[in-house]
Amino acid sequence: MTDEHMQMQAEGFVLGTLTATESAAFAKRLSLGDVEARAAFDEARRIMLALPYALPQQTPPAHLKQNILNV
């Protein structure tokens, strides 16, 4: 498996977008201690955990709260 392919597999595993077969295969590699799979998984997980902080927080428009409460 190429490094790029391994990273794509790890990202899909973290996101839950792999097929059941692909997910099981990747999980098996992790359980067997595959160093490349673990490094790719750790990187994908690190990126996923940082996503909520990627954009600055913004204050919503004042009317939005009232619109939500009126529903």
Short mmCIF file of C-alpha atoms in Angstrom, two decimals, residues 32-70:
data_model
loop_
_atom_site.label_atom_id
_atom_site.label_comp_id
_atom_site.label_asym_id
_atom_site.label_seq_id
_atom_site.Cartn_x
_atom_site.Cartn_y
_atom_site.Cartn_z
CA LEU A 32 -1.53 -6.36 14.36
CA GLY A 33 0.65 -3.37 15.18
CA ASP A 34 1.27 -2.16 11.63
CA VAL A 35 3.49 0.91 12.18
CA GLU A 36 2.48 2.61 8.91
CA ALA A 37 -1.22 2.11 9.58
CA ARG A 38 -0.84 3.44 13.14
CA ALA A 39 1.05 6.54 11.93
CA ALA A 40 -1.57 7.23 9.25
CA PHE A 41 -4.39 6.69 11.75
CA ASP A 42 -2.80 9.00 14.33
CA GLU A 43 -2.34 11.73 11.68
CA ALA A 44 -5.93 11.39 10.42
CA ARG A 45 -7.26 11.49 13.98
CA ARG A 46 -5.14 14.55 14.81
CA ILE A 47 -6.54 16.37 11.78
CA MET A 48 -10.13 15.39 12.60
CA LEU A 49 -9.78 16.61 16.18
CA ALA A 50 -8.45 19.97 14.92
CA LEU A 51 -11.30 20.59 12.45
CA PRO A 52 -13.65 22.32 14.92
CA TYR A 53 -10.93 24.91 15.51
CA ALA A 54 -10.09 25.50 11.85
CA LEU A 55 -12.45 28.45 11.43
CA PRO A 56 -12.75 31.44 13.70
CA GLN A 57 -15.85 31.65 15.84
CA GLN A 58 -18.41 34.13 14.65
CA THR A 59 -21.25 35.79 16.50
CA PRO A 60 -24.53 34.91 14.82
CA PRO A 61 -26.90 37.71 13.80
CA ALA A 62 -29.08 38.93 16.68
CA HIS A 63 -32.31 38.02 14.88
CA LEU A 64 -31.26 34.38 14.54
CA LYS A 65 -31.99 33.51 18.19
CA GLN A 66 -35.46 35.01 17.92
CA ASN A 67 -36.14 33.15 14.67
CA ILE A 68 -35.15 29.86 16.31
CA LEU A 69 -37.28 30.53 19.37
CA ASN A 70 -40.29 31.36 17.17
#
